[in-house]
Short mmCIF file of C-alpha atoms and ligand atoms in Angstrom, two decimals:
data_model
loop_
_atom_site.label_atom_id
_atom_site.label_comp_id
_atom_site.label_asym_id
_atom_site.label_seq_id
_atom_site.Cartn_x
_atom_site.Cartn_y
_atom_site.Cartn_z
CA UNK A 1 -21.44 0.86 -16.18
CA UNK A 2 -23.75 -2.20 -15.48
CA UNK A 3 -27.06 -1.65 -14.04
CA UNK A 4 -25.43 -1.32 -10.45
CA UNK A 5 -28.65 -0.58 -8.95
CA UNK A 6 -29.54 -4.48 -9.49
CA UNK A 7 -25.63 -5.12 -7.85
CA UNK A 8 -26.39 -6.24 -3.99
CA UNK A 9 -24.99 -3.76 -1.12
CA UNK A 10 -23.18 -5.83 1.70
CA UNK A 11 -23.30 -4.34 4.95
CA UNK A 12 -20.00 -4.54 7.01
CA UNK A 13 -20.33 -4.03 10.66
CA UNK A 14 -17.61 -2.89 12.89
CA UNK A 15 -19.07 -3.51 16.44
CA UNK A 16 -15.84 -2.64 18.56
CA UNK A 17 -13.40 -0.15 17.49
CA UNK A 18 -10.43 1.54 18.87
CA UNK A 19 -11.20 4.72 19.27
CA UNK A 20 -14.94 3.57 21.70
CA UNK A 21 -15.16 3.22 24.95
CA UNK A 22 -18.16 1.79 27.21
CA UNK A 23 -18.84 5.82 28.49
CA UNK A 24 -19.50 6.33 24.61
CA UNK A 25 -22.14 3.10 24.62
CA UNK A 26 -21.92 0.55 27.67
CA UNK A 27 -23.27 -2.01 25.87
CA UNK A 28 -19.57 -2.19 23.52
CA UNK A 29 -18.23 -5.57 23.36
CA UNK A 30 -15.15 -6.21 24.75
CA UNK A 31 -14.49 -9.88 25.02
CA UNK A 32 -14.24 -12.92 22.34
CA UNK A 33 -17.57 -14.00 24.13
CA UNK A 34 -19.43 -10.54 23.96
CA UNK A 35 -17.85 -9.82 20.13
CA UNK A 36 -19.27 -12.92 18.97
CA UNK A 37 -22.82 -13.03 20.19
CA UNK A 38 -22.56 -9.10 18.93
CA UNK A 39 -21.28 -10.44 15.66
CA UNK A 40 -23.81 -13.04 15.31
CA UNK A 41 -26.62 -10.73 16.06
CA UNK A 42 -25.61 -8.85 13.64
CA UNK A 43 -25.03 -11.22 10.68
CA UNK A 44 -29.13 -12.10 11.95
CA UNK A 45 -29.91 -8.17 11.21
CA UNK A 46 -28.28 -8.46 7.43
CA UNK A 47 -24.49 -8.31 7.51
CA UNK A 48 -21.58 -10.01 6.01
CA UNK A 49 -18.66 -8.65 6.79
CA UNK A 50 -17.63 -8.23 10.42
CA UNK A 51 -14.56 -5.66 11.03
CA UNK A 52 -12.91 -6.90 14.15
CA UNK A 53 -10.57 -5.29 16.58
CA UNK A 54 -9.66 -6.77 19.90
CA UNK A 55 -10.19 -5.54 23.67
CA UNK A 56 -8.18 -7.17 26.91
CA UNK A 57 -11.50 -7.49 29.67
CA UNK A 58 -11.03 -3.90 30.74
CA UNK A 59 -11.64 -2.78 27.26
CA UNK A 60 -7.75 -1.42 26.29
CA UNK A 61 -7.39 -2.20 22.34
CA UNK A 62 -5.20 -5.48 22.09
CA UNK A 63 -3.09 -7.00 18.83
CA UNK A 64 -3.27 -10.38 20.23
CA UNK A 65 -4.03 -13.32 17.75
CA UNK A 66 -5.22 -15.49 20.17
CA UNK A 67 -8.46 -12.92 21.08
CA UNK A 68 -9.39 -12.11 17.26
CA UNK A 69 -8.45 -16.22 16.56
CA UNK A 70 -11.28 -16.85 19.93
CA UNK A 71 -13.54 -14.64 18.17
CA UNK A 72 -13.35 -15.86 14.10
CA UNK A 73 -13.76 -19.18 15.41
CA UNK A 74 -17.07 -18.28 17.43
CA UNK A 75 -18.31 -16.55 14.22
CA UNK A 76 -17.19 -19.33 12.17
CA UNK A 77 -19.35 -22.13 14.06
CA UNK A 78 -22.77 -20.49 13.48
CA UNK A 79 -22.08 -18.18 10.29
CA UNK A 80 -20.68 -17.90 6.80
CA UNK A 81 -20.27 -13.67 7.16
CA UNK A 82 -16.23 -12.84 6.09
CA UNK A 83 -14.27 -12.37 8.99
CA UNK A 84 -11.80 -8.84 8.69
CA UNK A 85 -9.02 -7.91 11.33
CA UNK A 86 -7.65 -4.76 11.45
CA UNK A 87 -4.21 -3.92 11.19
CA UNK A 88 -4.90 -0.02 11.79
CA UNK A 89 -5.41 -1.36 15.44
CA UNK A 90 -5.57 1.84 17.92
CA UNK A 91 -3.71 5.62 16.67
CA UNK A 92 -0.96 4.48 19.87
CA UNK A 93 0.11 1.19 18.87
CA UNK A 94 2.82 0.33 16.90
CA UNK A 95 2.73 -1.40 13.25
CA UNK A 96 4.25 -4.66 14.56
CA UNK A 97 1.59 -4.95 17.32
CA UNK A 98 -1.37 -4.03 14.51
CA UNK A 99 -0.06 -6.51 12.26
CA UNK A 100 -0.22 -9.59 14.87
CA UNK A 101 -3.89 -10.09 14.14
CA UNK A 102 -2.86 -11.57 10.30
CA UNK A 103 -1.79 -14.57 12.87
CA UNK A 104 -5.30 -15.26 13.19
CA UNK A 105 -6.08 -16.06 9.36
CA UNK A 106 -9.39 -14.09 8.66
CA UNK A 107 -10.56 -13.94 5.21
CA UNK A 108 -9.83 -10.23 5.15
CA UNK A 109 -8.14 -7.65 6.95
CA UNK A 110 -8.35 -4.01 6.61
CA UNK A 111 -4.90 -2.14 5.39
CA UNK A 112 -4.09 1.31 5.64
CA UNK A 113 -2.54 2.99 3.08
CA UNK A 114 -1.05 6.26 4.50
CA UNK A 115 -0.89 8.56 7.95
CA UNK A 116 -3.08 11.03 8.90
CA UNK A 117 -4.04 13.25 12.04
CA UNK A 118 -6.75 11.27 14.04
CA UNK A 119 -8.42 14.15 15.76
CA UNK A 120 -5.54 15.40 18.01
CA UNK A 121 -3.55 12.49 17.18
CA UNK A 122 -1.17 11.29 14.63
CA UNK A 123 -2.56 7.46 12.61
CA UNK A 124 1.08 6.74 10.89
CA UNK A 125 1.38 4.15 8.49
CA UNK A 126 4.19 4.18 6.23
CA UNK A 127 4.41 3.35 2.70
CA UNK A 128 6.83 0.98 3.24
CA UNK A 129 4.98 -1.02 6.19
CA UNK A 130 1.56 -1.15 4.07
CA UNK A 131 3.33 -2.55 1.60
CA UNK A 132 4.88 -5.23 3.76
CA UNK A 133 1.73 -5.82 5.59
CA UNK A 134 0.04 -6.38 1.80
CA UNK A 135 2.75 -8.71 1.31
CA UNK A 136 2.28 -10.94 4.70
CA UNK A 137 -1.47 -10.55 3.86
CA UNK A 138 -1.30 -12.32 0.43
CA UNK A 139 1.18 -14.85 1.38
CA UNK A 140 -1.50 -15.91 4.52
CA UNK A 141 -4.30 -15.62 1.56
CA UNK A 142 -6.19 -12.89 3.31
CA UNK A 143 -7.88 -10.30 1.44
CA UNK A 144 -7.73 -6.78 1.72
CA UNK A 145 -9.91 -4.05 2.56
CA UNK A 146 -8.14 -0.61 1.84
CA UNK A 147 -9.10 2.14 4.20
CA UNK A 148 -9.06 5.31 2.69
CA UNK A 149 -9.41 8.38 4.89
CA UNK A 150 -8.28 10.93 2.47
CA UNK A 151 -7.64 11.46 -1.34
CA UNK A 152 -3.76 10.41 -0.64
CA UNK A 153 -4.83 6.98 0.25
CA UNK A 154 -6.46 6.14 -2.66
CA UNK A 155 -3.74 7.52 -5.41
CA UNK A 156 -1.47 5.55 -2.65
CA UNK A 157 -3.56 2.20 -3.09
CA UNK A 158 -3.86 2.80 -6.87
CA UNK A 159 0.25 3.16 -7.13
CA UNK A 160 0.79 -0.06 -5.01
CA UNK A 161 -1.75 -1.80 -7.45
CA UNK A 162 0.42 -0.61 -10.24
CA UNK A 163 3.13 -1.77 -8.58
CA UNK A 164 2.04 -5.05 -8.33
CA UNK A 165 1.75 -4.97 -4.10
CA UNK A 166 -1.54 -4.97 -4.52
CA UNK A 167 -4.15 -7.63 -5.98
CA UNK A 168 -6.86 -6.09 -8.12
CA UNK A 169 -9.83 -5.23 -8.43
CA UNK A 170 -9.12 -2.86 -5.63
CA UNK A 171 -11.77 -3.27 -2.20
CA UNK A 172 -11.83 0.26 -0.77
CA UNK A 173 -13.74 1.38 1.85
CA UNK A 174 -13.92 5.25 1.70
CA UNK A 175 -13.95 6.81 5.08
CA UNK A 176 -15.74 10.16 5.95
CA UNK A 177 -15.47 12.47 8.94
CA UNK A 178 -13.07 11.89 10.79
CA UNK A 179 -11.05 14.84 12.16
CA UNK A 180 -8.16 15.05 10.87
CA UNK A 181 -9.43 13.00 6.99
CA UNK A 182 -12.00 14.26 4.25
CA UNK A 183 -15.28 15.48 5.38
CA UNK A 184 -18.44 13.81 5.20
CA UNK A 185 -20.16 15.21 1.97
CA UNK A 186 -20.59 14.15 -1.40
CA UNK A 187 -18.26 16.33 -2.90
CA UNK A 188 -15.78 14.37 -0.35
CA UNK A 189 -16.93 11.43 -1.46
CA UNK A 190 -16.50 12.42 -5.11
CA UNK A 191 -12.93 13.20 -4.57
CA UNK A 192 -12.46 9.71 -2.70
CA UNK A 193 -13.58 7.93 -5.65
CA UNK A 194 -11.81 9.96 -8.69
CA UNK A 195 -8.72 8.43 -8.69
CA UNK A 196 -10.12 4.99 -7.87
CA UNK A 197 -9.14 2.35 -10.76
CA UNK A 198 -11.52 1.15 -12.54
CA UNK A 199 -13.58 -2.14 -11.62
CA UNK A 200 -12.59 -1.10 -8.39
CA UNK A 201 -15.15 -2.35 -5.50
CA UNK A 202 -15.90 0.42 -3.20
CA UNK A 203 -17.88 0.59 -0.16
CA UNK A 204 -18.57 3.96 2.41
CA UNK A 205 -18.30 4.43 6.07
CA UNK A 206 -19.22 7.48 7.77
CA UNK A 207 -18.45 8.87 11.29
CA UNK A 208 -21.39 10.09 13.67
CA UNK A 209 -24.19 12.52 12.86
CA UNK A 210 -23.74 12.12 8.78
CA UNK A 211 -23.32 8.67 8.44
CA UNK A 212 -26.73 7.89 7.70
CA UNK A 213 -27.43 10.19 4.78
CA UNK A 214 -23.39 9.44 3.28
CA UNK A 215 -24.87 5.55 3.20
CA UNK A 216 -27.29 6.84 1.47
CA UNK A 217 -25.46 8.57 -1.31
CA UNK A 218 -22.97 5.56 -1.72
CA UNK A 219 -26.13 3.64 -2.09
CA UNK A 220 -27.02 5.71 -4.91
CA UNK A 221 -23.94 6.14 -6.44
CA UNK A 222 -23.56 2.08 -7.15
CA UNK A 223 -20.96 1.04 -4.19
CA UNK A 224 -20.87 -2.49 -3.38
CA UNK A 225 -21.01 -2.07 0.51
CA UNK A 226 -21.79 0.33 3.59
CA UNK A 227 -20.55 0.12 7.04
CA UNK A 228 -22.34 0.61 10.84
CA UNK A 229 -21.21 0.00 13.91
CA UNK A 230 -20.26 1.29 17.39
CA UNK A 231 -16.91 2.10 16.11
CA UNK A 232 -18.17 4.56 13.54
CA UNK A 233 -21.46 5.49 15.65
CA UNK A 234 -23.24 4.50 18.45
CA UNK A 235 -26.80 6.24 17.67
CA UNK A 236 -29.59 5.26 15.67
CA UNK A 237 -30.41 8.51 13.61
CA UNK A 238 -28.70 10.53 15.44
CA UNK A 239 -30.70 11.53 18.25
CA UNK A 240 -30.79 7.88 20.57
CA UNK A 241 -27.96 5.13 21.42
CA UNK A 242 -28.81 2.07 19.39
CA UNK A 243 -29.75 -0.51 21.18
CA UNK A 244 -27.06 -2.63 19.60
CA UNK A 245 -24.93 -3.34 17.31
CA UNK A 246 -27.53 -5.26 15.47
CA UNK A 247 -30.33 -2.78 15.30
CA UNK A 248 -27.54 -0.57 12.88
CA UNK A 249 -27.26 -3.11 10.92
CA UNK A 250 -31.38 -3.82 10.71
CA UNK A 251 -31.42 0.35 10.07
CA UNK A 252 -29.17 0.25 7.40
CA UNK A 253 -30.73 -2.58 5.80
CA UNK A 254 -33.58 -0.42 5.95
CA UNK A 255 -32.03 2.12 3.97
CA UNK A 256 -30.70 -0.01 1.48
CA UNK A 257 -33.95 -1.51 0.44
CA UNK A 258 -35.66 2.05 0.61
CA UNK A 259 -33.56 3.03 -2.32
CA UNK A 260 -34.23 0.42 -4.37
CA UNK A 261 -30.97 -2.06 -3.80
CA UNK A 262 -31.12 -5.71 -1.91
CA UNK A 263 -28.60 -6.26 0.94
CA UNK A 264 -25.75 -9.38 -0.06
CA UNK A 265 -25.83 -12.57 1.66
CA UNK A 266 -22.64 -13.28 2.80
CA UNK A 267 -22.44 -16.23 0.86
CA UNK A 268 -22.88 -13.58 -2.31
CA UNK A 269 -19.94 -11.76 -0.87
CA UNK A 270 -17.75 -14.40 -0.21
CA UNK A 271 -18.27 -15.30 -3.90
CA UNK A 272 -17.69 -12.03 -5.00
CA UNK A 273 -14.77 -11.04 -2.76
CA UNK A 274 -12.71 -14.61 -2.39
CA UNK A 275 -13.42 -15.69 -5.84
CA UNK A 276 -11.68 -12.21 -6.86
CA UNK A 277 -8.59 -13.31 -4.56
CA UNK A 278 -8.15 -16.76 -6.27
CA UNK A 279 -8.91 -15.26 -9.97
CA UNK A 280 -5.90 -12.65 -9.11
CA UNK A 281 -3.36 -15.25 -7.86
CA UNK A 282 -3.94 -17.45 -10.68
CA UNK A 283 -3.28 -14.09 -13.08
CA UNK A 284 0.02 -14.13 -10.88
CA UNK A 285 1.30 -17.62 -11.46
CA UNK A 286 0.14 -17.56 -15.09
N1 KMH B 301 -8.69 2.74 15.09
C1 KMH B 301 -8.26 3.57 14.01
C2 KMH B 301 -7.05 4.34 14.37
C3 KMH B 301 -8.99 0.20 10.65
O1 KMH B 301 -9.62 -0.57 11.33
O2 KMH B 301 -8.21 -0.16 9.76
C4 KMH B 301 -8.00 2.80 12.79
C5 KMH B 301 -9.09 1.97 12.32
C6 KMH B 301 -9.10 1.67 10.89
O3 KMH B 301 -9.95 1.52 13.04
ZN1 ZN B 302 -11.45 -0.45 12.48
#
């Protein structure tokens, strides 16, 4: 392996969620307005990528192209971060209303790769509809995030690389703790990244009370990016809200430079993440 210690961590941020609501932290963006000035903050604090879902005003998870299009343009005007829509969207809605944001054209979007219980709830993606969301996503140009909330995911997203459905290297974001996927522990994290192929990029996100010290061990263990945010935690070390979205980001770019890494400007990122995108369609058309 290179020296991945001299590699630059990007920190994503994912200030809105699904999953959040304002009785969790009532300072959660819901609107194109609030998301931006969140987002912006945030890019301020040391982050590059921002993970965006979408809220109607009362704060109900929306698919519609026209809020997430509102909001990449805001971020756009005063930033270079990536922009990444979700297509996992909330556990109740259904694929074609998750896939809507792609309308939008962000640089990335985040794909699921297979189902799993959500707490009490059932996250369903089919093989079949990540594929044809992979599809729509490279025909738009929009990269893709893999979200991988259990070992199945990644030997799926390795198979649809194989299968040519998927552009490589593979971007996976491994995702610990939630109810329902693999815990949060290094041996979890361990199994995440065994079947991963290599040259992969990886990057970690952790729910609540362990995310902190799982950033730290993807730190250590050479990925190219963490995640914080109010939809993966709203505390600062576990024992206070944050203040905002921005002061997880500042925290984790703490951490990063604590163990010896420097945090990515998105302009690295972009470099690293597009350029991989063009390199692979040009490998396509030969
Ligand atoms: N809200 C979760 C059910 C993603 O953004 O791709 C799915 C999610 C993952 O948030
Ligand atoms: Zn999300």
């Amino acid at each position: 392996m290179s020296s991945w210690d001299a590699e630059p961590v990007w920190i994503t941020v994912a200030p809105i969620g699904a999953e959040v609501s304002r009785k969790d932290h009532p300072g959660l963006p819901h609107t194109p307005r609030e998301v931006i000035a969140a987002s912006l903050e945030a890019v301020e604090a040391g982050a590059s990528i921002i993970h965006l879902h979408a809220r109607l005003p009362d704060g109900t998870p929306s698919g519609d192209p026209v809020l997430f299009r509102e909001t990449i343009d805001g971020i756009r005007k005063k930033s270079s971060a990536l922009t990444m829509n979700s297509t996992g969207g909330a556990v109740w809605m259904s694929m074609g209303e998750r896939t809507r944001c792609l309308d939008a054209l962000p640089d990335l979007c985040a794909l699921e790769t297979g189902s799993l219980n959500f707490d009490d709830e059932v996250f369903a993606t089919s093989r079949p509809d990540s594929i044809a969301t992979a599809a729509r996503a490279h025909a738009l140009g929009i990269g893709i995030e893999i979200e991988a909330f259990d070992v199945g995911h990644v030997v799926a997203a390795a198979r649809m690389l194989r299968e040519g459905h998927l552009l490589g290297p593979l971007m996976v974001n491994m995702v610990l703790g939630v109810r329902g996927g693999i815990d949060a522990s290094p041996e979890g994290l361990a199994a995440l990244l065994r079947p991963l192929p290599p040259d992969s990029r990886w990057s970690v996100t952790a729910v609540g009370r362990h995310q902190r010290r799982m950033l730290a061990v993807g730190i250590l263990l050479g990925a190219s990016g963490i995640r914080v945010g109010f939809e993966d935690n709203v505390k600062l070390r576990h024992d206070r809200l944050a203040n905002s979205n921005a002061e997880l980001v500042a925290d984790a770019a703490d951490l990063v430079r604590s163990l010896g890494r420097r945090v990515a400007s998105p302009a690295e990122v972009r470099t690293c993440l597009l350029r991989g995108l063009a390199d692979a369609r040009e490998g396509d058309t030969g």
